PDB file of N, CA and C in Angstrom:
ATOM      1  N   ILE A   1    -171.744 -77.689 -76.626  1.00 55.00           N
ATOM      2  CA  ILE A   1    -170.387 -77.974 -77.110  1.00 55.00           C
ATOM      3  C   ILE A   1    -169.687 -76.650 -77.403  1.00 55.00           C
ATOM      4  N   PHE A   2    -168.539 -76.494 -76.833  1.00 57.00           N
ATOM      5  CA  PHE A   2    -167.757 -75.285 -77.061  1.00 57.00           C
ATOM      6  C   PHE A   2    -166.479 -75.644 -77.818  1.00 57.00           C
ATOM      7  N   CYS A   3    -166.259 -74.960 -78.909  1.00 59.00           N
ATOM      8  CA  CYS A   3    -165.057 -75.236 -79.703  1.00 59.00           C
ATOM      9  C   CYS A   3    -164.266 -73.947 -79.876  1.00 59.00           C
ATOM     10  N   PHE A   4    -163.019 -73.987 -79.470  1.00 58.00           N
ATOM     11  CA  PHE A   4    -162.172 -72.799 -79.588  1.00 58.00           C
ATOM     12  C   PHE A   4    -161.184 -72.997 -80.739  1.00 58.00           C
ATOM     13  N   PRO A   5    -161.115 -72.036 -81.610  1.00 59.00           N
ATOM     14  CA  PRO A   5    -160.150 -72.154 -82.716  1.00 59.00           C
ATOM     15  C   PRO A   5    -158.719 -72.187 -82.185  1.00 59.00           C
ATOM     16  N   PRO A   6    -157.835 -72.796 -82.918  1.00 59.00           N
ATOM     17  CA  PRO A   6    -156.429 -72.878 -82.478  1.00 59.00           C
ATOM     18  C   PRO A   6    -155.849 -71.488 -82.243  1.00 59.00           C
ATOM     19  N   ASN A   7    -155.065 -71.387 -81.206  1.00 58.00           N
ATOM     20  CA  ASN A   7    -154.410 -70.115 -80.908  1.00 58.00           C
ATOM     21  C   ASN A   7    -152.938 -70.227 -81.286  1.00 58.00           C
ATOM     22  N   LYS A   8    -152.524 -69.376 -82.180  1.00 60.00           N
ATOM     23  CA  LYS A   8    -151.134 -69.431 -82.619  1.00 60.00           C
ATOM     24  C   LYS A   8    -150.459 -68.085 -82.394  1.00 60.00           C
ATOM     25  N   ALA A   9    -149.310 -68.152 -81.754  1.00 62.00           N
ATOM     26  CA  ALA A   9    -148.525 -66.934 -81.538  1.00 62.00           C
ATOM     27  C   ALA A   9    -147.125 -67.191 -82.066  1.00 62.00           C
ATOM     28  N   SER A  10    -146.736 -66.435 -83.061  1.00 64.00           N
ATOM     29  CA  SER A  10    -145.411 -66.631 -83.643  1.00 64.00           C
ATOM     30  C   SER A  10    -144.595 -65.358 -83.507  1.00 64.00           C
ATOM     31  N   THR A  11    -143.384 -65.517 -83.008  1.00 67.00           N
ATOM     32  CA  THR A  11    -142.505 -64.361 -82.844  1.00 67.00           C
ATOM     33  C   THR A  11    -141.152 -64.659 -83.469  1.00 67.00           C
ATOM     34  N   THR A  12    -140.707 -63.777 -84.313  1.00 66.00           N
ATOM     35  CA  THR A  12    -139.402 -63.951 -84.953  1.00 66.00           C
ATOM     36  C   THR A  12    -138.557 -62.713 -84.723  1.00 66.00           C
ATOM     37  N   GLU A  13    -137.380 -62.936 -84.175  1.00 68.00           N
ATOM     38  CA  GLU A  13    -136.476 -61.821 -83.917  1.00 68.00           C
ATOM     39  C   GLU A  13    -135.139 -62.084 -84.604  1.00 68.00           C
ATOM     40  N   THR A  14    -134.658 -61.095 -85.311  1.00 66.00           N
ATOM     41  CA  THR A  14    -133.375 -61.236 -85.995  1.00 66.00           C
ATOM     42  C   THR A  14    -132.459 -60.088 -85.604  1.00 66.00           C
ATOM     43  N   ALA A  15    -131.281 -60.439 -85.135  1.00 69.00           N
ATOM     44  CA  ALA A  15    -130.303 -59.420 -84.750  1.00 69.00           C
ATOM     45  C   ALA A  15    -129.037 -59.622 -85.575  1.00 69.00           C
ATOM     46  N   THR A  16    -128.591 -58.566 -86.213  1.00 66.00           N
ATOM     47  CA  THR A  16    -127.382 -58.657 -87.033  1.00 66.00           C
ATOM     48  C   THR A  16    -126.352 -57.636 -86.569  1.00 66.00           C
ATOM     49  N   SER A  17    -125.158 -58.119 -86.309  1.00 65.00           N
ATOM     50  CA  SER A  17    -124.082 -57.225 -85.880  1.00 65.00           C
ATOM     51  C   SER A  17    -122.897 -57.396 -86.827  1.00 65.00           C
ATOM     52  N   THR A  18    -122.415 -56.301 -87.358  1.00 63.00           N
ATOM     53  CA  THR A  18    -121.297 -56.372 -88.302  1.00 63.00           C
ATOM     54  C   THR A  18    -120.194 -55.390 -87.920  1.00 63.00           C
ATOM     55  N   VAL A  19    -118.973 -55.887 -87.903  1.00 62.00           N
ATOM     56  CA  VAL A  19    -117.825 -55.026 -87.617  1.00 62.00           C
ATOM     57  C   VAL A  19    -116.999 -54.920 -88.896  1.00 62.00           C
ATOM     58  N   THR A  20    -116.853 -53.712 -89.391  1.00 63.00           N
ATOM     59  CA  THR A  20    -116.145 -53.522 -90.658  1.00 63.00           C
ATOM     60  C   THR A  20    -114.649 -53.789 -90.522  1.00 63.00           C
ATOM     61  N   THR A  21    -114.035 -54.023 -91.653  1.00 61.00           N
ATOM     62  CA  THR A  21    -112.603 -54.325 -91.663  1.00 61.00           C
ATOM     63  C   THR A  21    -111.784 -53.060 -91.407  1.00 61.00           C
ATOM     64  N   LEU A  22    -110.736 -53.224 -90.631  1.00 64.00           N
ATOM     65  CA  LEU A  22    -109.871 -52.084 -90.324  1.00 64.00           C
ATOM     66  C   LEU A  22    -108.455 -52.377 -90.812  1.00 64.00           C
ATOM     67  N   ASN A  23    -107.967 -51.536 -91.696  1.00 64.00           N
ATOM     68  CA  ASN A  23    -106.601 -51.692 -92.203  1.00 64.00           C
ATOM     69  C   ASN A  23    -105.810 -50.426 -91.904  1.00 64.00           C
ATOM     70  N   ALA A  24    -104.730 -50.581 -91.164  1.00 64.00           N
ATOM     71  CA  ALA A  24    -103.895 -49.432 -90.836  1.00 64.00           C
ATOM     72  C   ALA A  24    -102.435 -49.788 -91.087  1.00 64.00           C
ATOM     73  N   THR A  25    -101.755 -48.919 -91.775  1.00 63.00           N
ATOM     74  CA  THR A  25    -100.335 -49.151 -92.052  1.00 63.00           C
ATOM     75  C   THR A  25     -99.522 -47.957 -91.573  1.00 63.00           C
ATOM     76  N   ILE A  26     -98.543 -48.242 -90.711  1.00 61.00           N
ATOM     77  CA  ILE A  26     -97.697 -47.172 -90.183  1.00 61.00           C
ATOM     78  C   ILE A  26     -96.254 -47.424 -90.637  1.00 61.00           C
ATOM     79  N   THR A  27     -95.706 -46.464 -91.321  1.00 60.00           N
ATOM     80  CA  THR A  27     -94.325 -46.609 -91.798  1.00 60.00           C
ATOM     81  C   THR A  27     -93.466 -45.477 -91.244  1.00 60.00           C
ATOM     82  N   ALA A  28     -92.345 -45.846 -90.652  1.00 57.00           N
ATOM     83  CA  ALA A  28     -91.452 -44.836 -90.085  1.00 57.00           C
ATOM     84  C   ALA A  28     -90.745 -44.084 -91.212  1.00 57.00           C
ATOM     85  N   PRO A  29     -90.382 -42.839 -90.966  1.00 58.00           N
ATOM     86  CA  PRO A  29     -89.673 -42.044 -91.978  1.00 58.00           C
ATOM     87  C   PRO A  29     -88.384 -42.742 -92.411  1.00 58.00           C
ATOM     88  N   SER A  30     -88.059 -42.618 -93.697  1.00 57.00           N
ATOM     89  CA  SER A  30     -86.851 -43.273 -94.217  1.00 57.00           C
ATOM     90  C   SER A  30     -85.580 -42.679 -93.603  1.00 57.00           C
ATOM     91  N   ALA A  31     -85.698 -41.486 -93.017  1.00 55.00           N
ATOM     92  CA  ALA A  31     -84.524 -40.829 -92.435  1.00 55.00           C
ATOM     93  C   ALA A  31     -83.991 -41.598 -91.236  1.00 55.00           C
ATOM     94  N   MET A  32     -84.826 -42.387 -90.614  1.00 51.00           N
ATOM     95  CA  MET A  32     -84.389 -43.127 -89.437  1.00 51.00           C
ATOM     96  C   MET A  32     -83.392 -44.212 -89.845  1.00 51.00           C
ATOM     97  N   ALA A  33     -82.483 -44.499 -88.935  1.00 51.00           N
ATOM     98  CA  ALA A  33     -81.472 -45.513 -89.218  1.00 51.00           C
ATOM     99  C   ALA A  33     -82.151 -46.862 -89.480  1.00 51.00           C
ATOM    100  N   THR A  34     -83.121 -47.170 -88.669  1.00 54.00           N
ATOM    101  CA  THR A  34     -83.838 -48.433 -88.831  1.00 54.00           C
ATOM    102  C   THR A  34     -85.297 -48.128 -89.128  1.00 54.00           C
ATOM    103  N   SER A  35     -85.729 -48.543 -90.301  1.00 51.00           N
ATOM    104  CA  SER A  35     -87.115 -48.288 -90.680  1.00 51.00           C
ATOM    105  C   SER A  35     -87.968 -49.507 -90.347  1.00 51.00           C
ATOM    106  N   PHE A  36     -89.189 -49.281 -90.010  1.00 53.00           N
ATOM    107  CA  PHE A  36     -90.073 -50.394 -89.686  1.00 53.00           C
ATOM    108  C   PHE A  36     -91.476 -50.099 -90.208  1.00 53.00           C
ATOM    109  N   THR A  37     -92.189 -51.149 -90.475  1.00 55.00           N
ATOM    110  CA  THR A  37     -93.560 -51.004 -90.959  1.00 55.00           C
ATOM    111  C   THR A  37     -94.487 -51.852 -90.104  1.00 55.00           C
ATOM    112  N   THR A  38     -95.533 -51.237 -89.633  1.00 58.00           N
ATOM    113  CA  THR A  38     -96.490 -51.952 -88.800  1.00 58.00           C
ATOM    114  C   THR A  38     -97.837 -51.984 -89.505  1.00 58.00           C
ATOM    115  N   THR A  39     -98.372 -53.152 -89.617  1.00 58.00           N
ATOM    116  CA  THR A  39     -99.667 -53.299 -90.273  1.00 58.00           C
ATOM    117  C   THR A  39    -100.662 -53.948 -89.319  1.00 58.00           C
ATOM    118  N   LEU A  40    -101.801 -53.314 -89.194  1.00 58.00           N
ATOM    119  CA  LEU A  40    -102.842 -53.855 -88.325  1.00 58.00           C
ATOM    120  C   LEU A  40    -104.005 -54.318 -89.189  1.00 58.00           C
ATOM    121  N   ASN A  41    -104.388 -55.556 -89.023  1.00 61.00           N
ATOM    122  CA  ASN A  41    -105.496 -56.097 -89.801  1.00 61.00           C
ATOM    123  C   ASN A  41    -106.564 -56.668 -88.874  1.00 61.00           C
ATOM    124  N   ALA A  42    -107.780 -56.231 -89.078  1.00 58.00           N
ATOM    125  CA  ALA A  42    -108.895 -56.774 -88.302  1.00 58.00           C
ATOM    126  C   ALA A  42    -109.932 -57.284 -89.291  1.00 58.00           C
ATOM    127  N   THR A  43    -110.123 -58.582 -89.298  1.00 61.00           N
ATOM    128  CA  THR A  43    -111.078 -59.160 -90.237  1.00 61.00           C
ATOM    129  C   THR A  43    -112.503 -58.807 -89.843  1.00 61.00           C
ATOM    130  N   THR A  44    -113.392 -58.937 -90.792  1.00 58.00           N
ATOM    131  CA  THR A  44    -114.790 -58.596 -90.548  1.00 58.00           C
ATOM    132  C   THR A  44    -115.457 -59.674 -89.705  1.00 58.00           C
ATOM    133  N   ILE A  45    -116.216 -59.239 -88.723  1.00 59.00           N
ATOM    134  CA  ILE A  45    -116.938 -60.175 -87.862  1.00 59.00           C
ATOM    135  C   ILE A  45    -118.433 -59.935 -88.048  1.00 59.00           C
ATOM    136  N   SER A  46    -119.123 -60.980 -88.465  1.00 60.00           N
ATOM    137  CA  SER A  46    -120.563 -60.852 -88.685  1.00 60.00           C
ATOM    138  C   SER A  46    -121.294 -61.908 -87.876  1.00 60.00           C
ATOM    139  N   THR A  47    -122.275 -61.472 -87.119  1.00 65.00           N
ATOM    140  CA  THR A  47    -123.036 -62.403 -86.296  1.00 65.00           C
ATOM    141  C   THR A  47    -124.525 -62.209 -86.548  1.00 65.00           C
ATOM    142  N   THR A  48    -125.186 -63.302 -86.852  1.00 63.00           N
ATOM    143  CA  THR A  48    -126.627 -63.238 -87.082  1.00 63.00           C
ATOM    144  C   THR A  48    -127.332 -64.253 -86.195  1.00 63.00           C
ATOM    145  N   THR A  49    -128.295 -63.782 -85.438  1.00 65.00           N
ATOM    146  CA  THR A  49    -129.032 -64.671 -84.545  1.00 65.00           C
ATOM    147  C   THR A  49    -130.521 -64.567 -84.837  1.00 65.00           C
ATOM    148  N   THR A  50    -131.138 -65.715 -85.051  1.00 64.00           N
ATOM    149  CA  THR A  50    -132.576 -65.731 -85.319  1.00 64.00           C
ATOM    150  C   THR A  50    -133.277 -66.629 -84.306  1.00 64.00           C
ATOM    151  N   VAL A  51    -134.275 -66.076 -83.658  1.00 66.00           N
ATOM    152  CA  VAL A  51    -135.030 -66.846 -82.667  1.00 66.00           C
ATOM    153  C   VAL A  51    -136.490 -66.886 -83.083  1.00 66.00           C
ATOM    154  N   THR A  52    -137.011 -68.085 -83.200  1.00 64.00           N
ATOM    155  CA  THR A  52    -138.414 -68.226 -83.587  1.00 64.00           C
ATOM    156  C   THR A  52    -139.157 -69.075 -82.559  1.00 64.00           C
ATOM    157  N   SER A  53    -140.246 -68.545 -82.055  1.00 64.00           N
ATOM    158  CA  SER A  53    -141.047 -69.278 -81.082  1.00 64.00           C
ATOM    159  C   SER A  53    -142.481 -69.387 -81.588  1.00 64.00           C
ATOM    160  N   THR A  54    -142.991 -70.597 -81.602  1.00 64.00           N
ATOM    161  CA  THR A  54    -144.367 -70.797 -82.051  1.00 64.00           C
ATOM    162  C   THR A  54    -145.126 -71.622 -81.019  1.00 64.00           C
ATOM    163  N   THR A  55    -146.272 -71.114 -80.616  1.00 64.00           N
ATOM    164  CA  THR A  55    -147.092 -71.830 -79.642  1.00 64.00           C
ATOM    165  C   THR A  55    -148.501 -71.980 -80.193  1.00 64.00           C
ATOM    166  N   SER A  56    -148.980 -73.213 -80.245  1.00 62.00           N
ATOM    167  CA  SER A  56    -150.333 -73.441 -80.744  1.00 62.00           C
ATOM    168  C   SER A  56    -151.088 -74.326 -79.761  1.00 62.00           C
ATOM    169  N   GLY A  57    -152.369 -74.046 -79.620  1.00 62.00           N
ATOM    170  CA  GLY A  57    -153.170 -74.850 -78.691  1.00 62.00           C
ATOM    171  C   GLY A  57    -154.611 -74.935 -79.155  1.00 62.00           C
ATOM    172  N   THR A  58    -155.223 -76.057 -78.896  1.00 62.00           N
ATOM    173  CA  THR A  58    -156.627 -76.229 -79.267  1.00 62.00           C
ATOM    174  C   THR A  58    -157.394 -76.794 -78.079  1.00 62.00           C
ATOM    175  N   SER A  59    -158.498 -76.142 -77.757  1.00 59.00           N
ATOM    176  CA  SER A  59    -159.316 -76.619 -76.643  1.00 59.00           C
ATOM    177  C   SER A  59    -160.725 -76.918 -77.140  1.00 59.00           C
ATOM    178  N   THR A  60    -161.182 -78.110 -76.856  1.00 61.00           N
ATOM    179  CA  THR A  60    -162.544 -78.487 -77.243  1.00 61.00           C
ATOM    180  C   THR A  60    -163.248 -79.101 -76.051  1.00 61.00           C
ATOM    181  N   THR A  61    -164.419 -78.577 -75.749  1.00 58.00           N
ATOM    182  CA  THR A  61    -165.174 -79.111 -74.618  1.00 58.00           C
ATOM    183  C   THR A  61    -166.567 -79.508 -75.085  1.00 58.00           C
TER     184      THR A  61
END
C-alpha cells in the first residue's frame, strides 16, 4: 500500500498601483485686460489586485 501525503501549492500575488493627486493652478497676470484662472485636478487612482491559486491532491494506491 502506497500513501502519498496531500500536495498543496499556494501562491498569492498582490500588486498595488497608486497615482498621487495633482493640483495645478495657473492664474494670468492682473495686468491683462482679461484675467483667467485654470485649475487642473486629477483625483487619486488606486488599484489593488490579488490573485490566489491553491492546488491540492491526494493519491492513494
